[in-house]
Amino acid sequence: MKFLLASSNPGKLREYRELANDAGVELDEMPNFREIEAFDESAPTFAENAAGKAIHYSRFSAATILADDSGLVVPALNGAPGVHSARYAGPNASDEDRIRKLLGEMAGKTADQRRAKFICVTAIARQGRVLTIASDFAQGLLTERPRGKDGFGYDPIFLFQELDRTYAELTRKEKNVYSHRGKAFRKMLSLVAGS
Ligand code: IMP
């Protein structure tokens, strides 16, 4: 099995390379990704965005394209940042800017209101048709300040309760075992293998 990942996010690419390696499947960056007109990820659900991305980019390649739409959902903020996780603090903002904005929104919230979950939907498509879609999530709590150096995005403020460490304090192997992305990817592979 071989996939090309339709993403320019280096954090996602690194995780997918490790996940594919552990699962014994081949995965690479889509070589012409940046030359293709970007898919407009404006749908209200992760599933629509993941499927839409996979369909769109698979029209520009003969390979099987893997797309991922993921993000952090905070019920106390009516689901924000949600599908807008990547652009939460504007189009040119950094991970630090997004974390600062989110922690600002969380100021004064109770422990219960700090509950959050990461969601990941993976979709694979070939020649404009979706073959499989799979999703999973990880439950956590938002910390009051960033902790840890590894990972990407909101990892330093996502306390993964099962291990009592933030995603950025987990080893790469640990994150891949427990993360929303790791679980969704493995589910996707088992669906493909069974079809
Ligand atoms: P998109 O799927 O490309 O729209 O972007 C998802 C965004 O959600 C990323 O840019 C991150 O900000 C955030 N995100 C998704 N998965 C993770 C993760 O595993 N750790 C930290 N942030 C994540």
Tab-separated table of C-alpha atoms and ligand atoms in Angstrom, residues 9 12 41 53 68-71 85-86 118 152-155 175 180-181, ligand 1:
chain	number	residue	atom	x	y	z
A	9	ASN	CA	1.865	20.913	7.459
A	12	LYS	CA	1.310	16.242	10.227
A	41	GLU	CA	-11.601	24.094	3.491
A	53	LYS	CA	-9.373	17.630	0.133
A	68	ASP	CA	-6.428	14.717	7.024
A	69	ASP	CA	-8.704	17.326	8.527
A	70	SER	CA	-8.206	17.725	12.221
A	71	GLY	CA	-8.549	20.219	15.015
A	85	SER	CA	-8.106	25.400	14.200
A	86	ALA	CA	-5.447	26.182	11.587
A	118	PHE	CA	-8.789	16.598	19.334
A	152	PHE	CA	3.185	20.979	16.857
A	153	GLY	CA	0.107	23.208	16.918
A	154	TYR	CA	-1.850	23.145	20.185
A	155	ASP	CA	0.167	20.219	21.630
A	175	LYS	CA	1.665	10.443	20.856
A	180	HIS	CA	-6.570	11.202	17.426
A	181	ARG	CA	-4.431	10.975	14.272
B	1	IMP	P1	-5.994	21.377	9.023
B	1	IMP	O1	-6.411	19.966	9.294
B	1	IMP	O2	-4.897	21.456	8.006
B	1	IMP	O3	-7.143	22.280	8.758
B	1	IMP	O4	-5.281	21.957	10.330
B	1	IMP	C1	-5.509	21.412	11.554
B	1	IMP	C2	-4.974	22.326	12.650
B	1	IMP	O5	-5.436	21.787	13.889
B	1	IMP	C3	-3.461	22.326	12.727
B	1	IMP	O6	-2.883	23.365	11.980
B	1	IMP	C4	-3.226	22.494	14.226
B	1	IMP	O7	-3.310	23.846	14.579
B	1	IMP	C5	-4.411	21.748	14.826
B	1	IMP	N1	-4.049	20.344	15.079
B	1	IMP	C6	-4.507	19.235	14.425
B	1	IMP	N2	-3.933	18.129	14.923
B	1	IMP	C7	-3.094	18.541	15.884
B	1	IMP	C8	-2.205	17.844	16.737
B	1	IMP	O8	-2.009	16.628	16.696
B	1	IMP	N3	-1.538	18.610	17.618
B	1	IMP	C9	-1.697	19.964	17.708
B	1	IMP	N4	-2.475	20.665	16.912
B	1	IMP	C10	-3.178	19.952	15.993
